[in-house]
Amino acid sequence: MIIKNIGRLTGIVPEGVLRKEGAAMNETGEILDAWLLSRDGRIADFGPMFSCPSPSDGEEVIDAGGGMLIPSFCDSHTHLVYAGSRDAEFLDKINGLSYEEIAARGGGILNSSDLLHSTSEDELYRQSMQRVKEVMEFGTGALEIKSGYGLRPEDELKMLRVIRRIKESVPVTVRSTYLGAHAIGRGYTHEDYVRMVIDLLPEAAPLADFVDVFCDEGFFTVEDTARILEAATPFGLRPKIHANELAVSGGVQVGVKYGALSVDHLERTTEAEIEALRGSGTMPTMLPGSSFFLGIPFGNARGFIKAGLGVALASDYNPGSSPSGDMRFVMALGCIRMRLTPVEAFNAVTLNSACAMGLSHELGSITRGKKASFILTHPGWDLTKLAYTYRTPFINRCIY
Ligand code: NIG
Ligand code: FE
């Protein structure tokens, strides 16, 4: 396939650059008036229009008509496999209850767990696939999905099987995370629940790429997290940790200690978290959609970048704290509420978010050899306009 007359080919990154950090977060390569050739689903070549090759026999030609071509969004943190809805809690929230107060009343994750328990595996797949299709239409070309609404062995495995089925049935890249330690399941003591999460590893690990723990005040401690990560190591599951959403939890430090691919949320951090992350290889991931929805602080992305770190942004698509998987809105929130430049926010939702799933050798930029996974916009768009006029439709077509 040749795509010609691309107004802006944006998001070009040299081979071997797997993340953007510090000042480099504000840089990305761009060719005005460009073409791009893909073969066997991979980017074969690209360049300025004056050098556009003529199509070989059978090669599809797409005229971009002056639109911008960017890599598809990568969403490294979602909980989009869930059953039903938590719309009643939306009213509680409007009436002034906090996320913690709703959870303490048996709402929150436990409510989703009850709904999931009474939903068949086929129905759970059907409902979840609707959300996958929704985010694909928003331009997401790779996403991570977590378990964590099972809260008992058979239901955690049901979720992980549904994620596997999604993986097998969509053209976008999916990564699966075992988040057994999302909340204490009904009928368990804290200790018995942590034991269950560990005991389930032999069955959960073959269905998962990563392991996650909600290491935060009122959920799981640093000690619980260390035990679970220790137990997950022999199964080859790299950690991705929920940390520092509700309190300065120590989750960043324990994640870094166990070689986490990412530590996520980070609404509440200090200099100590920045120091722990420096030189670690762990991608700090912020979730502005949940800050927006819950009315809690936004992560200190500016401070992290100033310290020379990279930042990824993800949607956290879930029924309790971020009921949207729209990565363009996440990018806009990054600019509007976290004072990222449009280029920084773009790198955060593409290359760095791919990196937070261990996929940045495959996705997240315009680079020869990477997967041909793009958003083609209408004419006249650029990255600034994307974040600034954040509700104006911009997608001409998505190519996966
Ligand atoms: O990332 N913080 C923990 N887990 C999810 C919310 C899950 C829920 O409320 O259903 C999150 O915000
Ligand atoms: Fe989450």
PDB file of C-alpha atoms and ligand atoms in Angstrom, residues 77-79 144 146 149 179 182 212 214 242 245 264-265 287 290 315-318 321, ligand 2:
ATOM      1  CA  HIS A  77      -3.566   1.101  30.855  1.00  0.00           C
ATOM      2  CA  THR A  78      -7.227   0.070  30.580  1.00  0.00           C
ATOM      3  CA  HIS A  79      -9.793  -1.960  32.484  1.00  0.00           C
ATOM      4  CA  GLU A 144      -3.391  -3.141  27.445  1.00  0.00           C
ATOM      5  CA  LYS A 146      -6.348  -5.735  32.946  1.00  0.00           C
ATOM      6  CA  TYR A 149     -13.008  -7.341  38.555  1.00  0.00           C
ATOM      7  CA  LEU A 179      -4.519  -7.612  38.314  1.00  0.00           C
ATOM      8  CA  HIS A 182      -7.268  -4.905  42.673  1.00  0.00           C
ATOM      9  CA  ASP A 212      -0.314  -5.502  38.406  1.00  0.00           C
ATOM     10  CA  PHE A 214      -3.228  -1.697  43.283  1.00  0.00           C
ATOM     11  CA  HIS A 242      -1.058   1.064  40.253  1.00  0.00           C
ATOM     12  CA  GLU A 245      -3.336   7.536  43.199  1.00  0.00           C
ATOM     13  CA  ASP A 264       0.827   4.180  36.790  1.00  0.00           C
ATOM     14  CA  HIS A 265      -1.429   6.933  38.174  1.00  0.00           C
ATOM     15  CA  LEU A 287      -3.881   8.923  33.716  1.00  0.00           C
ATOM     16  CA  SER A 290      -9.159   9.682  36.076  1.00  0.00           C
ATOM     17  CA  SER A 315      -6.799   6.361  29.412  1.00  0.00           C
ATOM     18  CA  ASP A 316      -7.413   4.052  32.420  1.00  0.00           C
ATOM     19  CA  TYR A 317     -10.733   3.272  30.680  1.00  0.00           C
ATOM     20  CA  ASN A 318     -12.871   1.760  33.492  1.00  0.00           C
ATOM     21  CA  SER A 321     -12.669   6.425  37.680  1.00  0.00           C
TER      22      SER A 321
HETATM   23 FE    FE B   2      -6.297   1.580  36.529  1.00  0.00          FE
END
